[in-house]
Tab-separated table of C-alpha atoms and ligand atoms in Angstrom:
chain	number	residue	atom	x	y	z
L	18	MET	CA	15.793	30.232	-18.218
L	19	LEU	CA	16.537	27.651	-15.552
L	20	GLY	CA	12.853	26.659	-15.555
L	21	GLN	CA	12.894	26.226	-19.338
L	22	SER	CA	16.034	24.158	-19.248
L	23	ILE	CA	14.637	21.940	-16.446
L	24	ARG	CA	11.443	21.407	-18.502
L	25	ALA	CA	13.467	20.574	-21.620
L	26	ARG	CA	15.540	18.019	-19.727
L	27	ILE	CA	12.487	16.410	-18.126
L	28	GLU	CA	10.752	16.238	-21.514
L	29	ALA	CA	13.832	14.615	-23.022
L	30	MET	CA	13.652	11.848	-20.394
L	31	LEU	CA	9.948	11.101	-20.980
L	32	PRO	CA	8.682	8.654	-23.616
L	33	ARG	CA	7.896	10.599	-26.811
L	34	GLY	CA	4.304	9.337	-27.118
L	35	LEU	CA	3.345	11.013	-23.841
L	36	SER	CA	2.914	14.392	-25.528
L	37	ALA	CA	0.196	12.837	-27.751
L	38	TRP	CA	-1.583	11.687	-24.580
L	39	ALA	CA	-1.280	15.202	-23.148
L	40	GLU	CA	-2.893	16.563	-26.340
L	41	ALA	CA	-5.655	13.951	-26.108
L	42	ALA	CA	-6.337	14.959	-22.497
L	43	LYS	CA	-6.936	18.528	-23.661
L	44	SER	CA	-9.208	17.602	-26.563
L	45	TRP	CA	-11.175	14.910	-24.651
L	46	ARG	CA	-11.948	17.115	-21.633
L	47	PRO	CA	-15.285	18.575	-22.943
L	48	ARG	CA	-16.499	15.105	-24.030
L	49	VAL	CA	-15.612	13.597	-20.673
L	50	LYS	CA	-17.569	16.369	-18.989
L	51	SER	CA	-20.650	15.795	-21.107
L	52	ARG	CA	-20.563	11.969	-20.876
L	53	LEU	CA	-19.828	11.703	-17.147
L	54	GLU	CA	-22.014	13.775	-14.871
L	55	ARG	CA	-20.590	12.775	-11.503
L	56	PHE	CA	-17.363	14.395	-10.368
L	57	ALA	CA	-16.199	11.060	-8.862
L	58	ASP	CA	-16.600	9.374	-12.262
L	59	ARG	CA	-14.659	12.085	-14.064
L	60	ARG	CA	-11.929	11.811	-11.441
L	61	ALA	CA	-11.805	8.043	-11.943
L	62	PHE	CA	-11.692	8.507	-15.728
L	63	TRP	CA	-8.658	10.778	-15.449
L	64	ALA	CA	-7.002	8.516	-12.889
L	65	ALA	CA	-7.327	5.588	-15.289
L	66	PHE	CA	-6.222	7.837	-18.145
L	67	VAL	CA	-2.904	8.488	-16.367
L	68	GLY	CA	-2.267	4.753	-15.916
L	69	ARG	CA	-3.165	4.062	-19.546
L	70	ALA	CA	-0.970	6.894	-20.785
L	71	TRP	CA	2.084	5.547	-18.962
L	72	ALA	CA	1.341	2.001	-20.075
L	73	GLY	CA	0.888	3.108	-23.700
L	74	ALA	CA	3.435	5.906	-23.712
L	75	GLU	CA	5.130	4.586	-26.853
L	76	ARG	CA	2.003	5.031	-29.007
L	77	ALA	CA	-0.593	7.705	-29.627
L	78	PRO	CA	-4.016	7.329	-27.939
L	79	GLU	CA	-6.976	6.247	-30.075
L	80	GLU	CA	-10.751	6.541	-29.929
L	81	ALA	CA	-10.837	2.974	-28.571
L	82	ASP	CA	-8.848	4.199	-25.540
L	83	PHE	CA	-11.463	6.851	-24.885
L	84	GLU	CA	-14.313	4.313	-25.015
L	85	ALA	CA	-12.414	1.766	-22.895
L	86	LEU	CA	-11.725	4.400	-20.255
L	87	LEU	CA	-15.346	5.463	-20.273
L	88	ALA	CA	-16.512	1.862	-19.918
L	89	GLY	CA	-14.123	1.393	-17.020
L	90	THR	CA	-15.389	4.244	-14.838
L	91	PRO	CA	-16.483	3.093	-11.375
L	92	GLU	CA	-20.176	3.673	-12.096
L	93	ARG	CA	-20.006	1.006	-14.781
L	94	ARG	CA	-17.223	-1.203	-13.429
L	95	GLY	CA	-17.301	-1.131	-9.627
L	96	GLY	CA	-14.298	-0.113	-7.539
L	97	SER	CA	-11.154	-2.037	-6.745
L	98	VAL	CA	-8.618	-2.569	-3.994
L	99	THR	CA	-4.877	-2.849	-4.568
L	100	LEU	CA	-2.551	-3.833	-1.737
L	101	VAL	CA	0.698	-2.033	-2.442
L	102	GLY	CA	4.088	-2.603	-0.808
L	103	ALA	CA	5.685	0.740	0.022
L	104	GLY	CA	9.089	-0.772	0.819
L	105	PRO	CA	11.105	0.035	3.950
L	106	GLY	CA	11.264	3.805	3.528
L	107	ASP	CA	13.446	4.993	0.674
L	108	PRO	CA	10.953	6.096	-2.033
L	109	GLU	CA	13.437	5.016	-4.734
L	110	LEU	CA	12.784	1.420	-3.694
L	111	LEU	CA	9.161	1.477	-4.835
L	112	THR	CA	8.339	-0.662	-7.846
L	113	MET	CA	7.109	1.009	-11.022
L	114	LYS	CA	3.815	-0.805	-10.547
L	115	ALA	CA	3.491	0.671	-7.066
L	116	VAL	CA	4.051	4.204	-8.376
L	117	ARG	CA	1.488	3.639	-11.120
L	118	ALA	CA	-1.061	2.344	-8.593
L	119	LEU	CA	-0.466	5.411	-6.408
L	120	GLN	CA	-1.005	7.664	-9.383
L	121	THR	CA	-4.322	6.072	-10.273
L	122	ALA	CA	-5.759	5.734	-6.755
L	123	THR	CA	-8.662	7.912	-5.728
L	124	ILE	CA	-8.247	6.889	-2.064
L	125	ILE	CA	-5.167	5.668	-0.198
L	126	LEU	CA	-5.383	3.945	3.174
L	127	HIS	CA	-1.856	3.917	4.533
L	128	ASP	CA	0.141	2.611	7.485
L	129	ASP	CA	2.062	4.835	9.897
L	130	LEU	CA	5.340	3.434	8.628
L	131	VAL	CA	4.833	4.823	5.121
L	132	ALA	CA	7.130	7.811	4.588
L	133	PRO	CA	5.486	11.131	3.562
L	134	GLU	CA	7.758	11.278	0.466
L	135	ILE	CA	6.045	8.120	-0.773
L	136	LEU	CA	2.570	9.546	-0.243
L	137	ASP	CA	3.738	12.591	-2.208
L	138	LEU	CA	3.985	10.346	-5.275
L	139	ALA	CA	0.203	9.932	-5.323
L	140	ARG	CA	-2.027	12.297	-7.243
L	141	ARG	CA	-2.649	15.541	-5.404
L	142	GLU	CA	-6.422	14.963	-5.370
L	143	ALA	CA	-6.228	11.426	-3.946
L	144	VAL	CA	-7.708	11.210	-0.457
L	145	ARG	CA	-5.140	9.924	2.054
L	146	ILE	CA	-6.374	8.162	5.179
L	147	ALA	CA	-3.949	7.051	7.911
L	148	VAL	CA	-4.931	3.725	9.422
L	149	GLY	CA	-1.828	3.403	11.572
L	150	LYS	CA	-0.968	0.363	13.581
L	151	ARG	CA	1.915	0.725	15.966
L	152	GLY	CA	2.192	-2.340	18.164
L	153	HIS	CA	-0.347	-1.955	20.895
L	154	GLY	CA	-0.591	1.830	20.733
L	155	PRO	CA	-3.787	3.577	19.594
L	156	SER	CA	-4.693	2.258	16.183
L	157	VAL	CA	-7.599	1.593	13.850
L	158	ARG	CA	-8.996	-1.903	14.453
L	159	GLN	CA	-8.218	-4.412	11.682
L	160	SER	CA	-11.913	-5.240	11.240
L	161	GLU	CA	-12.590	-1.539	10.720
L	162	ILE	CA	-9.895	-1.316	8.028
L	163	ASP	CA	-11.369	-4.382	6.303
L	164	SER	CA	-14.883	-2.957	6.211
L	165	ARG	CA	-13.650	0.458	5.111
L	166	LEU	CA	-11.797	-1.075	2.157
L	167	VAL	CA	-14.931	-2.937	1.126
L	168	ALA	CA	-17.248	0.068	1.532
L	169	LEU	CA	-14.951	2.383	-0.443
L	170	ALA	CA	-14.569	-0.079	-3.313
L	171	GLN	CA	-18.321	-0.687	-3.339
L	172	ALA	CA	-18.781	3.075	-3.673
L	173	GLY	CA	-16.705	2.841	-6.875
L	174	GLU	CA	-13.382	4.150	-5.536
L	175	THR	CA	-10.012	2.979	-6.802
L	176	VAL	CA	-8.521	2.129	-3.420
L	177	VAL	CA	-4.843	1.601	-2.657
L	178	ARG	CA	-4.034	-0.030	0.660
L	179	LEU	CA	-0.436	1.093	1.131
L	180	LYS	CA	1.613	-0.971	3.556
L	181	GLY	CA	5.205	-0.686	4.746
L	182	GLY	CA	7.672	-3.170	3.250
L	183	ASP	CA	5.970	-6.070	1.513
L	184	PRO	CA	2.223	-6.336	2.101
L	185	LEU	CA	2.417	-10.115	2.451
L	186	ILE	CA	5.067	-10.165	5.183
L	187	PHE	CA	3.673	-9.494	8.663
L	188	GLY	CA	1.193	-7.159	7.030
L	189	ARG	CA	-2.214	-8.631	8.017
L	190	ALA	CA	-2.972	-8.924	4.330
L	191	THR	CA	-5.031	-12.104	4.637
L	192	GLU	CA	-7.859	-10.392	6.539
L	193	GLU	CA	-8.068	-7.618	3.946
L	194	ILE	CA	-7.898	-9.948	0.937
L	195	GLU	CA	-10.555	-12.237	2.411
L	196	ALA	CA	-12.898	-9.342	3.264
L	197	CYS	CA	-12.658	-8.004	-0.304
L	198	ARG	CA	-13.078	-11.400	-1.937
L	199	ALA	CA	-16.087	-12.185	0.249
L	200	ALA	CA	-17.692	-8.970	-1.005
L	201	GLY	CA	-16.843	-9.808	-4.624
L	202	ILE	CA	-14.292	-7.012	-4.954
L	203	ALA	CA	-11.274	-7.427	-7.202
L	204	VAL	CA	-7.984	-7.344	-5.270
L	205	GLU	CA	-4.557	-6.898	-6.809
L	206	ILE	CA	-1.327	-7.251	-4.841
L	207	ILE	CA	1.842	-5.352	-5.674
L	208	PRO	CA	4.827	-6.674	-3.722
L	209	GLY	CA	7.372	-4.442	-2.037
L	210	ILE	CA	10.870	-4.717	-0.636
L	211	SER	CA	10.670	-5.988	2.898
L	212	ALA	CA	12.585	-4.436	5.799
L	213	ALA	CA	15.015	-7.381	5.894
L	214	GLN	CA	16.059	-6.948	2.271
L	215	GLY	CA	16.234	-3.174	2.643
L	216	ALA	CA	18.440	-3.422	5.751
L	217	ALA	CA	20.806	-5.991	4.206
L	218	ALA	CA	21.199	-3.942	1.021
L	219	ALA	CA	21.743	-0.709	2.925
L	220	LEU	CA	24.432	-2.322	5.078
L	221	GLY	CA	25.981	-4.179	2.153
L	222	PHE	CA	25.870	-7.851	3.127
L	223	SER	CA	24.211	-11.062	1.968
L	224	LEU	CA	21.499	-12.599	4.132
L	225	THR	CA	22.385	-16.046	2.771
L	226	GLU	CA	26.204	-15.886	2.688
L	227	ARG	CA	26.858	-19.445	1.564
L	228	ARG	CA	29.896	-20.086	3.755
L	229	VAL	CA	27.846	-19.568	6.924
L	230	ALA	CA	24.109	-19.637	6.189
L	231	ARG	CA	21.934	-22.465	4.972
L	232	ARG	CA	18.552	-20.869	5.431
L	233	ILE	CA	16.830	-17.632	6.202
L	234	GLN	CA	13.754	-17.286	8.391
L	235	PHE	CA	11.495	-14.356	9.198
L	236	VAL	CA	9.876	-14.504	12.640
L	237	THR	CA	7.818	-12.073	14.672
L	238	GLY	CA	8.801	-10.773	18.093
L	239	HIS	CA	5.270	-9.567	18.693
L	240	GLY	CA	2.375	-12.008	18.950
L	241	ALA	CA	-1.313	-11.030	18.847
L	242	ASP	CA	-1.118	-10.303	22.603
L	243	GLY	CA	2.030	-8.152	22.248
L	244	GLU	CA	4.207	-10.835	23.863
L	245	LEU	CA	7.002	-12.907	22.319
L	246	PRO	CA	5.103	-15.821	20.705
L	247	ALA	CA	5.657	-18.911	22.841
L	248	ASP	CA	5.192	-21.207	19.859
L	249	LEU	CA	8.183	-20.005	17.814
L	250	ASP	CA	10.175	-22.989	16.570
L	251	TRP	CA	13.147	-22.519	18.906
L	252	SER	CA	15.124	-25.422	17.456
L	253	SER	CA	15.102	-23.598	14.088
L	254	VAL	CA	16.104	-20.343	15.768
L	255	ALA	CA	18.977	-22.209	17.476
L	256	ASP	CA	20.300	-23.536	14.134
L	257	PRO	CA	23.816	-22.013	13.866
L	258	ALA	CA	23.557	-22.061	10.049
L	259	ALA	CA	20.347	-20.024	9.963
L	260	THR	CA	19.879	-16.306	9.452
L	261	THR	CA	16.949	-15.264	11.615
L	262	ILE	CA	15.251	-11.932	11.046
L	263	VAL	CA	12.990	-10.767	13.827
L	264	TYR	CA	10.289	-8.271	12.844
L	265	MET	CA	8.807	-6.090	15.603
L	266	PRO	CA	11.576	-7.145	18.010
L	267	ARG	CA	11.838	-4.077	20.215
L	268	ALA	CA	9.668	-4.916	23.212
L	269	THR	CA	10.785	-8.532	23.484
L	270	MET	CA	14.425	-8.499	22.322
L	271	SER	CA	16.001	-9.575	25.604
L	272	GLN	CA	13.446	-12.400	25.999
L	273	PHE	CA	14.084	-13.479	22.420
L	274	ALA	CA	17.863	-13.595	22.984
L	275	ALA	CA	17.461	-15.501	26.273
L	276	ALA	CA	15.104	-18.056	24.695
L	277	ALA	CA	17.388	-18.557	21.665
L	278	ILE	CA	20.382	-19.103	23.958
L	279	ALA	CA	18.353	-21.473	26.160
L	280	ALA	CA	17.471	-23.422	22.989
L	281	GLY	CA	21.194	-23.874	22.245
L	282	LEU	CA	22.274	-20.906	20.098
L	283	ASP	CA	25.774	-19.691	20.998
L	284	PRO	CA	25.485	-16.443	23.050
L	285	ALA	CA	28.396	-15.089	20.952
L	286	THR	CA	26.360	-15.376	17.708
L	287	PRO	CA	26.581	-12.019	15.887
L	288	ALA	CA	23.441	-9.874	15.968
L	289	LEU	CA	22.488	-6.610	14.358
L	290	ALA	CA	19.606	-4.280	15.220
L	291	VAL	CA	18.807	-1.864	12.401
L	292	ALA	CA	16.515	1.139	12.893
L	293	ASN	CA	14.861	3.071	10.058
L	294	ALA	CA	16.533	0.899	7.421
L	295	THR	CA	17.028	2.630	4.024
L	296	ARG	CA	15.902	6.005	5.382
L	297	ALA	CA	18.087	9.065	5.800
L	298	ASP	CA	18.084	8.462	9.575
L	299	GLN	CA	19.089	4.790	9.367
L	300	ASN	CA	20.993	3.635	12.412
L	301	HIS	CA	22.241	0.285	13.694
L	302	VAL	CA	24.011	-1.435	16.534
L	303	ALA	CA	26.035	-4.643	16.252
L	304	ALA	CA	26.851	-6.966	19.158
L	305	SER	CA	26.693	-10.571	20.290
L	306	LEU	CA	23.258	-12.133	20.709
L	307	ALA	CA	23.806	-12.019	24.483
L	308	SER	CA	24.304	-8.256	24.561
L	309	ILE	CA	22.304	-6.887	21.587
L	310	ALA	CA	19.139	-6.065	23.579
L	311	GLY	CA	20.972	-3.668	25.928
L	312	LEU	CA	22.620	-1.831	23.036
L	313	ALA	CA	19.423	-1.677	20.972
L	314	GLU	CA	17.754	0.304	23.769
L	315	GLY	CA	19.834	3.250	22.574
L	316	LEU	CA	18.174	3.263	19.134
L	317	PRO	CA	15.731	6.144	18.597
L	318	ALA	CA	12.430	5.721	20.414
L	319	GLY	CA	9.521	4.898	18.116
L	320	ALA	CA	11.745	3.978	15.136
L	321	PRO	CA	10.977	0.684	13.358
L	322	VAL	CA	13.724	-1.810	14.182
L	323	ILE	CA	14.627	-5.151	12.715
L	324	LEU	CA	16.857	-7.724	14.417
L	325	ILE	CA	19.166	-9.921	12.335
L	326	VAL	CA	20.767	-12.873	14.105
L	327	GLY	CA	23.298	-15.246	12.577
L	328	GLN	CA	26.852	-15.482	11.282
L	329	VAL	CA	25.947	-13.218	8.335
L	330	ALA	CA	25.638	-10.348	10.817
L	331	ARG	CA	29.419	-10.573	11.293
L	332	SER	CA	29.982	-9.911	7.601
L	333	ALA	CA	27.599	-6.981	7.954
L	334	THR	CA	29.879	-5.440	10.558
L	335	GLU	CA	32.861	-6.019	8.274
L	336	ALA	CA	30.986	-4.575	5.274
L	337	VAL	CA	30.122	-1.464	7.284
L	338	LYS	CA	33.813	-1.047	8.242
L	339	LEU	CA	34.759	-1.316	4.560
L	340	LEU	CA	32.017	1.145	3.529
L	341	ARG	CA	33.241	3.600	6.172
L	342	ALA	CA	36.887	3.213	5.088
L	343	ALA	CA	36.037	3.778	1.409
H	411	LIG	C1	3.945	-4.838	10.942
H	411	LIG	S1	5.573	-5.190	10.460
H	411	LIG	C2	5.476	-4.886	8.743
H	411	LIG	C3	6.619	-5.478	7.983
H	411	LIG	C4	6.585	-5.077	6.520
H	411	LIG	N1	5.419	-5.614	5.878
H	411	LIG	C5	7.839	-5.502	5.769
H	411	LIG	O1	7.770	-6.354	4.873
H	411	LIG	O2	8.913	-4.941	6.070
H	411	LIG	C6	6.423	-3.768	11.059
H	411	LIG	C7	7.862	-4.104	11.416
H	411	LIG	O3	8.662	-4.167	10.237
H	411	LIG	C8	9.974	-3.767	10.546
H	411	LIG	N2	10.316	-2.595	9.717
H	411	LIG	C9	9.543	-2.010	8.796
H	411	LIG	N3	10.215	-1.003	8.184
H	411	LIG	C10	11.434	-0.964	8.751
H	411	LIG	C11	12.587	-0.159	8.551
H	411	LIG	N4	12.623	0.822	7.636
H	411	LIG	N5	13.678	-0.399	9.320
H	411	LIG	C12	13.679	-1.387	10.234
H	411	LIG	N6	12.616	-2.185	10.457
H	411	LIG	C13	11.509	-1.981	9.732
H	411	LIG	C14	9.998	-3.414	12.026
H	411	LIG	O4	10.379	-4.575	12.736
H	411	LIG	C15	8.553	-3.065	12.267
H	411	LIG	O5	8.219	-3.185	13.641
């Protein structure tokens, strides 16, 4: 009974036309089998079918859909690569486009930071390959990821390259896009919510609070050699009206704070280090710029951390107090 009632409720939430697509799937199955010999092609047909069904859920499928799907199978079309932003952790923050891409992928190459609940949204049969990159720990070389993407797409796979946050923010996307384009492979990019936006929303404050912030800047705490980049624009970091978000700040946080203070930023400037933003185990510490690094050492080892420096971090502390009091 409970099962029936759950099914009825789920069906009530789905677009009505979807049941016509489900019927079509049943009746088309024998034709798909006879027209497409290779298992990989049939898998690609059904992957594309799912995407088309969701996109056309308000109408019934037609013969033209069948032919278009057949014409679009990898054997005839060639594979593709889609860079997808997985957001900072909470699966609810994925875009609808991202979910659709996951549900049509035949292969997913994903970062370490992507939560298992997000990978669960992909089709069961999709092959998942971890190509983790954690700072300077053991990781797959970028050039290897690039050539793998190209080889898989050339073999006709529908490849999703799933990256934490937004793929275009500190995500080494350029190398992957260039490798695909050089090989003549179509690349689509689906943006995601970056860690900075996720952290600010989860803690309930504005990154550009107009009474105190005139600009927002994303910088990296981790250069190609693992050190704090010497060529950061320290005069911008020292701007008291800026909100500075430091990605990958853990190993170099005390150096960052010292350099910002040496460049003229008030040591009392509010700072916030947020670990695992938007996840169930989110955690943060708030302090002055001068003392944030010491406190941040207490955040869970191995957790992704983002550092937010600027007057807006004070309102974050106040917002958290209000949230706690509510
Ligand atoms: C290689 S960068 C990728 C950034 C990602 N493309 C984005 O837009 O968020 C990895 C860094 O992002 C930050 N990060 C990613 N997810 C995070 C989260 N849930 N909480 C805090 N920081 C996070 C951390 O600074 C981490 O070291």
